[in-house]
Tab-separated table of C-alpha atoms and ligand atoms in Angstrom:
chain	number	residue	atom	x	y	z
A	937	UNK	CA	21.665	-0.342	-7.888
A	938	UNK	CA	18.844	-0.592	-10.398
A	939	UNK	CA	15.445	-1.629	-9.058
A	940	UNK	CA	13.209	-3.847	-11.180
A	941	UNK	CA	9.615	-5.066	-11.234
A	942	UNK	CA	10.782	-8.344	-9.659
A	943	UNK	CA	12.381	-6.442	-6.763
A	944	UNK	CA	9.038	-4.793	-5.997
A	945	UNK	CA	6.979	-7.974	-6.107
A	946	UNK	CA	9.555	-9.797	-3.972
A	947	UNK	CA	8.644	-7.480	-1.063
A	948	UNK	CA	4.910	-8.238	-1.155
A	949	UNK	CA	3.572	-11.027	1.015
A	950	UNK	CA	1.476	-13.440	-1.047
A	951	UNK	CA	0.715	-11.172	-3.995
A	952	UNK	CA	-2.295	-12.222	-6.080
A	953	UNK	CA	-2.202	-12.516	-9.852
A	954	UNK	CA	-4.242	-9.315	-10.118
A	955	UNK	CA	-1.838	-7.439	-7.822
A	956	UNK	CA	1.126	-8.523	-9.900
A	957	UNK	CA	-0.554	-7.647	-13.178
A	958	UNK	CA	-1.405	-4.152	-11.939
A	959	UNK	CA	2.122	-3.548	-10.688
A	960	UNK	CA	3.586	-4.827	-13.950
A	961	UNK	CA	1.310	-2.462	-15.845
A	962	UNK	CA	2.439	0.444	-13.673
A	963	UNK	CA	6.095	-0.432	-14.296
A	964	UNK	CA	5.576	-0.493	-18.044
A	965	UNK	CA	3.674	2.789	-17.866
A	966	UNK	CA	6.403	4.503	-15.815
A	967	UNK	CA	9.201	3.109	-17.930
A	968	UNK	CA	7.584	4.408	-21.097
A	969	UNK	CA	6.739	7.784	-19.595
A	970	UNK	CA	10.258	8.360	-18.245
A	971	UNK	CA	11.988	6.981	-21.317
A	972	UNK	CA	15.278	8.728	-22.000
A	973	UNK	CA	15.337	10.506	-18.621
A	974	UNK	CA	18.303	9.916	-16.361
A	975	UNK	CA	18.948	10.516	-12.676
A	976	UNK	CA	21.923	12.530	-11.465
A	977	UNK	CA	23.547	9.219	-10.594
A	978	UNK	CA	23.321	8.160	-14.242
A	979	UNK	CA	20.668	5.508	-13.633
A	980	UNK	CA	17.524	5.486	-15.756
A	981	UNK	CA	14.803	7.561	-14.102
A	982	UNK	CA	12.422	4.622	-13.942
A	983	UNK	CA	14.782	3.035	-11.417
A	984	UNK	CA	13.830	5.800	-8.954
A	985	UNK	CA	10.146	5.210	-9.668
A	986	UNK	CA	10.537	1.477	-9.079
A	987	UNK	CA	12.597	1.990	-5.916
A	988	UNK	CA	9.818	4.188	-4.510
A	989	UNK	CA	7.293	1.442	-5.263
A	990	UNK	CA	9.573	-1.108	-3.648
A	991	UNK	CA	9.895	0.980	-0.479
A	992	UNK	CA	6.097	1.118	-0.252
A	993	UNK	CA	5.937	-2.655	-0.647
A	994	UNK	CA	8.448	-2.996	2.195
A	995	UNK	CA	6.283	-0.742	4.394
A	996	UNK	CA	3.428	-3.152	3.692
A	997	UNK	CA	1.225	-0.704	1.788
A	998	UNK	CA	-1.715	-1.705	-0.413
A	999	UNK	CA	-1.401	-2.256	-4.185
A	1000	UNK	CA	-2.983	1.107	-5.131
A	1001	UNK	CA	-0.367	2.929	-3.068
A	1002	UNK	CA	2.469	0.883	-4.583
A	1003	UNK	CA	1.152	1.654	-8.081
A	1004	UNK	CA	0.898	5.336	-7.177
A	1005	UNK	CA	4.495	5.138	-5.919
A	1006	UNK	CA	5.722	3.684	-9.204
A	1007	UNK	CA	3.957	6.414	-11.187
A	1008	UNK	CA	4.483	9.230	-8.663
A	1009	UNK	CA	6.652	11.429	-10.889
A	1010	UNK	CA	4.791	10.930	-14.166
A	1011	UNK	CA	2.417	13.911	-13.867
A	1012	UNK	CA	5.228	16.233	-12.824
A	1013	UNK	CA	8.058	15.111	-15.077
A	1014	UNK	CA	6.514	13.482	-18.166
A	1015	UNK	CA	3.714	13.974	-20.662
A	1016	UNK	CA	1.362	11.760	-18.684
A	1017	UNK	CA	-1.757	13.412	-17.289
A	1018	UNK	CA	-4.010	12.792	-14.324
A	1019	UNK	CA	-6.788	11.736	-16.707
A	1020	UNK	CA	-4.529	9.128	-18.269
A	1021	UNK	CA	-3.593	7.714	-14.877
A	1022	UNK	CA	-7.250	7.623	-13.939
A	1023	UNK	CA	-8.112	5.744	-17.119
A	1024	UNK	CA	-5.307	3.206	-16.658
A	1025	UNK	CA	-5.317	2.717	-12.870
A	1026	UNK	CA	-8.497	4.228	-11.479
A	1027	UNK	CA	-9.515	7.316	-9.510
A	1028	UNK	CA	-7.691	6.384	-6.318
A	1029	UNK	CA	-4.250	6.023	-7.898
A	1030	UNK	CA	-4.713	9.257	-9.859
A	1031	UNK	CA	-5.708	11.074	-6.663
A	1032	UNK	CA	-2.673	9.759	-4.791
A	1033	UNK	CA	-0.238	10.711	-7.562
A	1034	UNK	CA	-1.739	14.164	-7.820
A	1035	UNK	CA	-1.434	14.679	-4.055
A	1036	UNK	CA	2.190	13.515	-4.107
A	1037	UNK	CA	2.944	15.877	-7.001
A	1038	UNK	CA	1.486	18.826	-5.097
A	1039	UNK	CA	3.370	17.933	-1.949
A	1040	UNK	CA	6.581	17.736	-3.998
A	1041	UNK	CA	6.066	21.250	-5.294
A	1042	UNK	CA	6.492	22.753	-1.863
A	1043	UNK	CA	9.988	24.144	-1.899
A	1044	UNK	CA	11.857	24.159	1.330
A	1045	UNK	CA	12.646	27.700	2.388
A	1046	UNK	CA	13.065	27.156	6.084
A	1047	UNK	CA	10.851	25.458	8.575
A	1048	UNK	CA	8.278	28.234	8.998
A	1049	UNK	CA	7.325	28.669	5.394
A	1050	UNK	CA	7.399	24.958	4.883
A	1051	UNK	CA	4.920	24.235	7.637
A	1052	UNK	CA	2.641	26.964	6.303
A	1053	UNK	CA	2.752	25.444	2.808
A	1054	UNK	CA	2.070	21.987	4.160
A	1055	UNK	CA	-0.926	23.348	6.024
A	1056	UNK	CA	-2.392	24.765	2.841
A	1057	UNK	CA	-1.781	21.528	1.060
A	1058	UNK	CA	-3.400	19.433	3.748
A	1059	UNK	CA	-6.445	21.647	3.640
A	1060	UNK	CA	-6.565	21.403	-0.132
A	1061	UNK	CA	-6.208	17.650	-0.377
A	1062	UNK	CA	-8.367	16.775	2.623
A	1063	UNK	CA	-5.443	14.690	3.829
A	1064	UNK	CA	-4.928	11.157	2.741
A	1065	UNK	CA	-2.058	9.919	4.834
A	1066	UNK	CA	-0.988	7.622	2.001
A	1067	UNK	CA	0.198	10.720	0.120
A	1068	UNK	CA	2.587	11.409	2.995
A	1069	UNK	CA	3.772	7.812	2.999
A	1070	UNK	CA	4.437	7.888	-0.775
A	1071	UNK	CA	6.378	11.112	-0.297
A	1072	UNK	CA	8.402	9.438	2.466
A	1073	UNK	CA	9.163	6.411	0.263
A	1074	UNK	CA	10.222	8.803	-2.516
A	1075	UNK	CA	12.385	10.788	-0.106
A	1076	UNK	CA	14.030	7.647	1.250
A	1077	UNK	CA	15.309	6.740	-2.215
A	1078	UNK	CA	16.361	10.330	-2.884
A	1079	UNK	CA	18.401	10.246	0.311
A	1080	UNK	CA	19.957	6.901	-0.613
A	1081	UNK	CA	21.197	8.485	-3.830
A	1082	UNK	CA	21.936	11.975	-2.468
A	1083	UNK	CA	25.685	11.500	-2.895
A	1084	UNK	CA	25.056	11.595	-6.659
A	1085	UNK	CA	24.062	15.274	-6.489
A	1086	UNK	CA	26.691	17.599	-7.849
A	1087	UNK	CA	25.572	20.848	-6.226
A	1088	UNK	CA	26.628	20.879	-2.559
A	1089	UNK	CA	24.126	23.612	-1.556
A	1090	UNK	CA	21.277	21.617	-3.006
A	1091	UNK	CA	22.481	18.483	-1.287
A	1092	UNK	CA	22.517	20.269	2.031
A	1093	UNK	CA	19.087	21.814	1.496
A	1094	UNK	CA	17.528	18.423	0.736
A	1095	UNK	CA	19.241	16.835	3.718
A	1096	UNK	CA	18.146	19.634	6.061
A	1097	UNK	CA	14.578	19.389	4.863
A	1098	UNK	CA	14.716	15.650	5.493
A	1099	UNK	CA	15.969	16.192	9.015
A	1100	UNK	CA	13.522	18.967	9.886
A	1101	UNK	CA	10.361	17.863	8.130
A	1102	UNK	CA	10.338	14.318	6.774
A	1103	UNK	CA	12.091	12.451	9.596
A	1104	UNK	CA	9.820	13.990	12.280
A	1105	UNK	CA	6.860	13.176	10.059
A	1106	UNK	CA	7.938	9.534	9.839
A	1107	UNK	CA	8.343	9.568	13.613
A	1108	UNK	CA	4.856	10.928	14.145
A	1109	UNK	CA	3.485	8.156	11.943
A	1110	UNK	CA	5.245	5.636	14.183
A	1111	UNK	CA	7.569	4.559	11.359
A	1112	UNK	CA	10.621	4.238	13.588
A	1113	UNK	CA	12.858	2.406	11.175
A	1114	UNK	CA	12.241	4.891	8.381
A	1115	UNK	CA	12.841	7.841	10.706
A	1116	UNK	CA	16.242	6.430	11.707
A	1117	UNK	CA	17.206	5.748	8.107
A	1118	UNK	CA	16.227	9.209	6.873
A	1119	UNK	CA	18.143	10.846	9.720
A	1120	UNK	CA	21.263	8.794	9.149
A	1121	UNK	CA	21.331	9.588	5.434
A	1122	UNK	CA	20.929	13.302	6.169
A	1123	UNK	CA	23.294	13.545	9.136
A	1124	UNK	CA	26.677	13.744	7.298
A	1125	UNK	CA	25.372	16.355	4.845
A	1126	UNK	CA	23.861	18.658	7.466
A	1127	UNK	CA	26.388	18.265	10.285
A	1128	UNK	CA	29.585	16.894	8.697
A	1129	UNK	CA	31.841	17.815	11.636
A	1130	UNK	CA	29.540	16.330	14.244
A	1131	UNK	CA	29.018	13.245	12.127
A	1132	UNK	CA	32.760	12.566	12.051
A	1133	UNK	CA	32.998	13.167	15.779
A	1134	UNK	CA	30.265	10.643	16.584
A	1135	UNK	CA	31.856	8.110	14.256
A	1136	UNK	CA	35.156	8.615	16.034
A	1137	UNK	CA	33.633	8.258	19.498
A	1138	UNK	CA	31.857	5.111	18.404
A	1139	UNK	CA	35.021	3.693	16.872
A	1140	UNK	CA	36.787	3.937	20.215
A	1141	UNK	CA	34.110	1.836	21.916
A	1142	UNK	CA	34.778	-1.825	22.077
A	1143	UNK	CA	31.805	-4.168	22.325
A	1144	UNK	CA	29.621	-2.312	19.889
A	1145	UNK	CA	30.192	-4.487	16.878
A	1146	UNK	CA	28.182	-7.340	15.451
A	1147	UNK	CA	30.804	-9.890	16.392
A	1148	UNK	CA	30.457	-9.036	20.057
A	1149	UNK	CA	26.671	-9.085	19.818
A	1150	UNK	CA	26.758	-12.435	18.107
A	1151	UNK	CA	28.680	-13.771	21.102
A	1152	UNK	CA	26.038	-12.443	23.488
A	1153	UNK	CA	23.276	-13.757	21.241
A	1154	UNK	CA	24.675	-17.268	21.487
A	1155	UNK	CA	24.909	-17.041	25.276
A	1156	UNK	CA	21.300	-15.869	25.500
A	1157	UNK	CA	20.159	-18.615	23.159
A	1158	UNK	CA	21.838	-21.152	25.412
A	1159	UNK	CA	20.178	-19.815	28.563
A	1160	UNK	CA	16.784	-19.922	26.856
A	1161	UNK	CA	17.399	-23.472	25.672
A	1162	UNK	CA	18.297	-24.549	29.200
A	1163	UNK	CA	14.971	-23.086	30.355
A	1164	UNK	CA	13.203	-25.050	27.652
A	1165	UNK	CA	12.362	-22.303	25.157
A	1166	UNK	CA	14.318	-22.873	22.098
A	1167	UNK	CA	11.861	-22.924	19.268
A	1168	UNK	CA	9.796	-20.065	17.983
A	1169	UNK	CA	12.183	-17.341	19.012
A	1170	UNK	CA	13.972	-15.005	16.680
A	1171	UNK	CA	16.914	-12.881	17.608
A	1172	UNK	CA	18.573	-10.024	15.878
A	1173	UNK	CA	20.556	-7.039	16.964
A	1174	UNK	CA	20.676	-3.416	16.162
A	1175	UNK	CA	23.339	-0.783	16.549
A	1176	UNK	CA	21.875	2.587	17.442
A	1177	UNK	CA	21.287	4.940	14.539
A	1178	UNK	CA	24.093	7.502	14.396
A	1179	UNK	CA	21.922	10.602	14.438
A	1180	UNK	CA	19.883	9.361	17.361
A	1181	UNK	CA	23.140	8.537	19.142
A	1182	UNK	CA	24.344	12.079	18.403
A	1183	UNK	CA	21.208	13.587	19.920
A	1184	UNK	CA	21.596	11.447	23.019
A	1185	UNK	CA	25.275	12.400	23.259
A	1186	UNK	CA	24.275	16.058	23.286
A	1187	UNK	CA	22.113	15.357	26.331
A	1188	UNK	CA	24.961	13.490	28.061
A	1189	UNK	CA	27.724	16.070	27.520
A	1190	UNK	CA	29.159	13.941	24.692
A	1191	UNK	CA	30.095	11.254	27.232
A	1192	UNK	CA	29.542	8.024	25.333
A	1193	UNK	CA	30.167	5.854	28.398
A	1194	UNK	CA	26.843	7.127	29.808
A	1195	UNK	CA	24.871	5.639	26.938
A	1196	UNK	CA	23.777	2.080	27.545
A	1197	UNK	CA	21.766	1.304	24.459
A	1198	UNK	CA	24.348	1.758	21.705
A	1199	UNK	CA	23.852	-1.880	20.914
A	1200	UNK	CA	20.753	-3.921	21.582
A	1201	UNK	CA	19.757	-7.503	21.184
A	1202	UNK	CA	16.182	-8.120	20.106
A	1203	UNK	CA	14.338	-11.226	21.088
A	1204	UNK	CA	11.109	-11.835	19.216
A	1205	UNK	CA	8.711	-14.412	20.639
A	1206	UNK	CA	5.216	-15.577	19.683
A	1207	UNK	CA	3.254	-14.347	22.711
A	1208	UNK	CA	3.150	-11.705	25.421
A	1209	UNK	CA	3.405	-14.382	28.129
A	1210	UNK	CA	6.670	-15.544	26.611
A	1211	UNK	CA	8.006	-11.976	26.605
A	1212	UNK	CA	7.795	-11.902	30.401
A	1213	UNK	CA	9.127	-15.429	30.705
A	1214	UNK	CA	12.174	-14.580	28.628
A	1215	UNK	CA	12.737	-11.435	30.697
A	1216	UNK	CA	12.699	-13.580	33.843
A	1217	UNK	CA	15.216	-16.036	32.408
A	1218	UNK	CA	17.546	-13.240	31.373
A	1219	UNK	CA	17.394	-11.550	34.763
A	1220	UNK	CA	18.097	-14.944	36.310
A	1221	UNK	CA	21.265	-15.310	34.274
A	1222	UNK	CA	22.611	-11.745	34.214
A	1223	UNK	CA	22.385	-8.811	36.553
A	1224	UNK	CA	20.261	-5.993	35.139
A	1225	UNK	CA	20.937	-2.291	35.556
A	1226	UNK	CA	17.812	-1.559	37.618
A	1227	UNK	CA	16.834	1.859	36.285
A	1228	UNK	CA	16.870	0.579	32.718
A	1229	UNK	CA	14.043	-1.934	33.054
A	1230	UNK	CA	11.057	-0.707	31.060
A	1231	UNK	CA	7.729	-2.397	30.521
A	1232	UNK	CA	6.331	-0.800	27.383
A	1233	UNK	CA	3.988	-3.753	26.982
A	1234	UNK	CA	1.911	-2.865	30.023
A	1235	UNK	CA	2.406	0.842	29.325
A	1236	UNK	CA	3.009	1.378	25.597
A	1237	UNK	CA	4.648	4.564	24.396
A	1238	UNK	CA	2.081	6.977	22.982
A	1239	UNK	CA	3.350	6.194	19.501
A	1240	UNK	CA	2.022	2.689	20.161
A	1241	UNK	CA	5.496	1.222	20.662
A	1242	UNK	CA	5.484	-1.933	22.775
A	1243	UNK	CA	8.426	-3.949	24.075
A	1244	UNK	CA	10.224	-4.963	27.256
A	1245	UNK	CA	13.608	-3.289	27.709
A	1246	UNK	CA	16.369	-4.185	30.105
A	1247	UNK	CA	20.096	-3.540	30.160
A	1248	UNK	CA	22.277	-6.326	31.503
A	1249	UNK	CA	25.868	-6.527	32.666
A	1250	UNK	CA	27.361	-9.117	30.368
A	1251	UNK	CA	30.040	-10.160	32.846
A	1252	UNK	CA	32.997	-9.096	30.710
A	1253	UNK	CA	32.753	-5.438	31.650
A	1254	UNK	CA	30.188	-4.662	28.986
A	1255	UNK	CA	26.498	-3.828	28.981
A	1256	UNK	CA	23.882	-4.689	26.413
A	1257	UNK	CA	20.292	-3.593	26.057
A	1258	UNK	CA	17.836	-6.403	25.494
A	1259	UNK	CA	14.473	-5.754	23.859
A	1260	UNK	CA	11.823	-8.436	24.063
A	1261	UNK	CA	8.638	-8.277	22.002
A	1262	UNK	CA	6.188	-10.238	19.890
A	1263	UNK	CA	6.239	-10.346	16.088
A	1264	UNK	CA	3.305	-8.014	15.935
A	1265	UNK	CA	4.962	-5.471	18.215
A	1266	UNK	CA	8.116	-5.690	16.131
A	1267	UNK	CA	6.253	-4.933	12.943
A	1268	UNK	CA	4.432	-2.049	14.549
A	1269	UNK	CA	7.703	-0.577	15.865
A	1270	UNK	CA	9.232	-0.684	12.401
A	1271	UNK	CA	6.360	0.386	10.202
A	1272	UNK	CA	3.973	2.235	12.529
A	1273	UNK	CA	0.877	3.464	10.816
A	1274	UNK	CA	1.653	1.434	7.726
A	1275	UNK	CA	1.511	-1.747	9.813
A	1276	UNK	CA	-2.190	-1.219	10.344
A	1277	UNK	CA	-4.405	-1.809	7.419
A	1278	UNK	CA	-5.675	1.622	8.357
A	1279	UNK	CA	-5.781	2.948	4.853
A	1280	UNK	CA	-8.180	0.164	3.981
A	1281	UNK	CA	-10.540	0.602	6.867
A	1282	UNK	CA	-11.261	4.227	6.099
A	1283	UNK	CA	-8.506	6.205	7.602
A	1284	UNK	CA	-10.394	8.684	9.671
A	1285	UNK	CA	-13.350	6.538	10.492
A	1286	UNK	CA	-14.057	6.915	14.169
A	1287	UNK	CA	-12.954	3.546	15.384
A	1288	UNK	CA	-9.971	2.916	13.191
A	1289	UNK	CA	-6.784	2.101	15.049
A	1290	UNK	CA	-5.057	4.811	13.117
A	1291	UNK	CA	-7.638	7.436	13.859
A	1292	UNK	CA	-6.306	8.256	17.305
A	1293	UNK	CA	-2.702	8.375	16.127
A	1294	UNK	CA	-3.512	10.637	13.261
A	1295	UNK	CA	-5.382	13.221	15.253
A	1296	UNK	CA	-2.568	15.690	14.770
A	1297	UNK	CA	-2.559	15.196	10.992
A	1298	UNK	CA	-6.244	15.956	10.976
A	1299	UNK	CA	-5.687	19.005	13.114
A	1300	UNK	CA	-3.248	20.361	10.558
A	1301	UNK	CA	-6.123	20.695	8.152
A	1302	UNK	CA	-8.582	22.055	10.659
A	1303	UNK	CA	-7.817	25.704	10.282
A	1304	UNK	CA	-9.646	26.295	7.033
A	1305	UNK	CA	-11.943	28.770	8.689
A	1306	UNK	CA	-9.333	30.344	10.869
A	1307	UNK	CA	-9.372	34.046	11.361
A	1308	UNK	CA	-5.981	34.067	13.019
A	1309	UNK	CA	-3.122	35.982	11.556
A	1310	UNK	CA	-0.687	33.741	9.738
A	1311	UNK	CA	2.298	34.162	12.018
A	1312	UNK	CA	0.155	33.675	15.075
A	1313	UNK	CA	-1.228	30.529	13.559
A	1314	UNK	CA	2.196	29.362	12.540
A	1315	UNK	CA	3.678	29.789	15.982
A	1316	UNK	CA	0.848	27.796	17.483
A	1317	UNK	CA	1.099	25.112	14.861
A	1318	UNK	CA	4.828	24.820	15.066
A	1319	UNK	CA	4.578	24.399	18.787
A	1320	UNK	CA	2.125	21.567	18.261
A	1321	UNK	CA	3.850	19.900	15.401
A	1322	UNK	CA	7.509	19.920	16.129
A	1323	UNK	CA	8.001	20.530	19.794
A	1324	UNK	CA	8.665	17.679	22.132
A	1325	UNK	CA	5.582	16.170	23.592
A	1326	UNK	CA	4.371	15.366	27.076
A	1327	UNK	CA	2.203	12.335	27.588
A	1328	UNK	CA	-0.368	12.319	30.357
A	1329	UNK	CA	-2.795	9.675	31.482
A	1330	UNK	CA	-6.496	9.957	32.119
A	1331	UNK	CA	-7.764	8.061	35.179
A	1332	UNK	CA	-8.996	5.368	32.779
A	1333	UNK	CA	-5.454	4.893	31.481
A	1334	UNK	CA	-5.866	6.617	28.109
A	1335	UNK	CA	-2.754	8.437	27.004
A	1336	UNK	CA	-3.039	11.976	25.706
A	1337	UNK	CA	-0.181	13.550	23.866
A	1338	UNK	CA	0.366	17.315	24.209
A	1339	UNK	CA	3.128	19.742	23.242
A	1340	UNK	CA	5.689	20.505	25.928
A	1341	UNK	CA	4.677	23.167	28.472
A	1342	UNK	CA	0.998	22.370	28.005
A	1343	UNK	CA	-1.279	23.159	30.922
A	1344	UNK	CA	-4.473	21.682	32.337
A	1345	UNK	CA	-6.592	23.824	29.999
A	1346	UNK	CA	-4.829	22.369	26.946
A	1347	UNK	CA	-5.627	18.880	28.136
A	1348	UNK	CA	-9.250	19.838	28.799
A	1349	UNK	CA	-9.693	21.029	25.204
A	1350	UNK	CA	-7.803	18.043	23.856
A	1351	UNK	CA	-10.385	15.780	25.506
A	1352	UNK	CA	-13.455	17.692	24.335
A	1353	UNK	CA	-14.377	21.322	23.672
A	1354	UNK	CA	-17.218	21.112	26.231
A	1355	UNK	CA	-14.779	19.949	28.889
A	1356	UNK	CA	-12.522	22.845	27.939
A	1357	UNK	CA	-15.335	25.409	28.080
A	1358	UNK	CA	-16.457	24.259	31.540
A	1359	UNK	CA	-13.058	23.408	32.992
A	1360	UNK	CA	-12.565	24.520	36.555
A	1361	UNK	CA	-9.381	22.773	37.653
A	1362	UNK	CA	-7.961	19.287	37.758
A	1363	UNK	CA	-6.713	16.531	39.975
A	1364	UNK	CA	-3.120	15.834	39.014
A	1365	UNK	CA	-1.886	12.671	40.680
A	1366	UNK	CA	-4.682	13.062	43.199
A	1367	UNK	CA	-3.961	16.701	44.104
A	1368	UNK	CA	-6.266	19.553	43.121
A	1369	UNK	CA	-4.576	22.179	40.916
A	1370	UNK	CA	-5.554	25.208	38.818
A	1371	UNK	CA	-6.051	25.412	35.059
A	1372	UNK	CA	-2.675	27.089	34.532
A	1373	UNK	CA	-0.725	24.161	35.987
A	1374	UNK	CA	1.876	22.727	33.626
A	1375	UNK	CA	1.653	19.019	32.979
A	1376	UNK	CA	4.505	16.536	32.985
A	1377	UNK	CA	4.790	13.200	31.273
A	1378	UNK	CA	3.233	10.361	33.269
A	1379	UNK	CA	0.939	12.691	35.255
A	1380	UNK	CA	-2.456	11.172	35.887
A	1381	UNK	CA	-4.908	13.975	35.267
A	1382	UNK	CA	-8.628	14.215	35.832
A	1383	UNK	CA	-10.124	17.487	34.612
A	1384	UNK	CA	-12.877	18.877	36.828
A	1385	UNK	CA	-15.715	20.828	35.284
A	1386	UNK	CA	-18.439	23.111	36.658
A	1387	UNK	CA	-21.552	24.166	34.810
A	1388	UNK	CA	-21.011	27.843	35.592
A	1389	UNK	CA	-17.329	27.884	34.618
A	1390	UNK	CA	-16.574	29.516	31.258
A	1391	UNK	CA	-13.571	30.702	29.249
A	1392	UNK	CA	-11.947	34.063	29.884
A	1393	UNK	CA	-9.271	35.980	27.988
A	1394	UNK	CA	-6.957	35.276	30.891
A	1395	UNK	CA	-6.833	31.616	29.858
A	1396	UNK	CA	-4.942	32.647	26.733
A	1397	UNK	CA	-1.983	33.519	28.932
A	1398	UNK	CA	-1.375	29.901	29.806
A	1399	UNK	CA	-2.975	27.936	26.978
A	1400	UNK	CA	-0.257	26.475	24.761
A	1401	UNK	CA	-2.004	24.493	22.026
A	1402	UNK	CA	-3.537	26.029	18.931
A	1403	UNK	CA	-6.668	24.003	19.596
A	1404	UNK	CA	-7.235	25.468	23.066
A	1405	UNK	CA	-6.412	29.026	21.968
A	1406	UNK	CA	-8.763	28.882	19.034
A	1407	UNK	CA	-11.601	27.591	21.206
A	1408	UNK	CA	-10.983	30.129	23.955
A	1409	UNK	CA	-10.850	33.053	21.514
A	1410	UNK	CA	-14.058	31.989	19.842
A	1411	UNK	CA	-15.817	31.489	23.139
A	1412	UNK	CA	-14.639	34.796	24.625
A	1413	UNK	CA	-15.865	36.613	21.512
A	1414	UNK	CA	-19.224	34.920	21.765
A	1415	UNK	CA	-19.601	35.793	25.434
A	1416	UNK	CA	-18.612	39.402	24.717
A	1417	UNK	CA	-21.166	39.687	21.894
A	1418	UNK	CA	-23.820	38.260	24.159
A	1419	UNK	CA	-22.909	40.779	26.844
A	1420	UNK	CA	-23.166	43.716	24.427
A	1421	UNK	CA	-26.407	42.346	23.126
A	1422	UNK	CA	-27.830	41.950	26.612
A	1423	UNK	CA	-26.746	45.471	27.561
A	1424	UNK	CA	-28.589	46.882	24.557
A	1425	UNK	CA	-31.741	45.019	25.454
B	2786	LIG	MN1	10.434	11.214	-6.928
């Protein structure tokens, strides 16, 4: 499929004349620059450039980012220069394209070296998250056309990199839809045997197709109409992404009958009050599976995800997950960070919505002055970046996201370095515990501090995050220096 200028503009909500003119100009520029170049699939190269721009429009990104997406390969692959881009489209676009070019130059040679290279890059470019999002839009189109590659090893390398680096990245940015798409494109190339197996298991399941869901959708619609809410609701359904189904199957001994959310019906309503009302109506009409009821509106997932979930017995022997949310929540679940106009409000400004979510991106670039050995650093970073997370609550209800196996001291430093330095213990769910206590998701934790408490080398034995370790090391060194100094005096 060849993407055109019209396809890009069609994805933008209410584009202004100026927006359209700028995008048109970028298309002409890219088309000229890439003239004569072809993709492995035989399409003109500009089609890839346009498709990247279109993806960014779908994510809801600003015009500068879309323009940078359309021109993202011109510095790397054509005669165009950064100066030229700056002259035609301004400093911002040129900066974004340059960042994307640098990020693209990192060759995947396994997870460890990749993370190290990304770290250097983040330090060098002072991190503009839009560069990551352009790279993700670029990667999405590359994955869509991956079958066109003729070298199987290269295909597999690209797919593996997508699975190990780009999909988790999309996940950390809250871009759930993109994460699922990237994983599903990569899945058959990286794990062909497992892919076939999951397909086969799924094929044997009845009641997972759209026809069945459509039947349920009509029944639900009827129940809602009887209760008097008929207008202003939207319904659609989703079948679980294959790779995410595969990962769940691994946790359930490949027993597909233990997975209740293979298919889900989504009900999108205008307000939060209606979410709960709809949930009530549904529970009045069908029996829910009790342990599957989740209120992510009152308690959002740390990624910001909000929705009500319930799984109902449909009465014909089947079960269906129902997800109820507002339009806004739906958008957020699909596009994550891109759903906020964060990039416009100054991404890392203190009060931006995105600021909190992007803490970990910022931390990637924080080690400029680090004196740690590379492998030590890398182990710490990898633990932070890719390991599963635990989510704990402060007594005020704030959620703090830590790598698995984190202890009280990690939380203390995650809150503030002063709290870390003076940490003494904590109340976990009301009970007093020591600094080395491991935290679990949903723990309510209040760190206790004492003025005379201070870090010791022993803390390093149970600190898990790079942030805590770095702070403890620095502090221990300082205390030691002071001690030597005092002794001399
Ligand atoms: Mn590209």
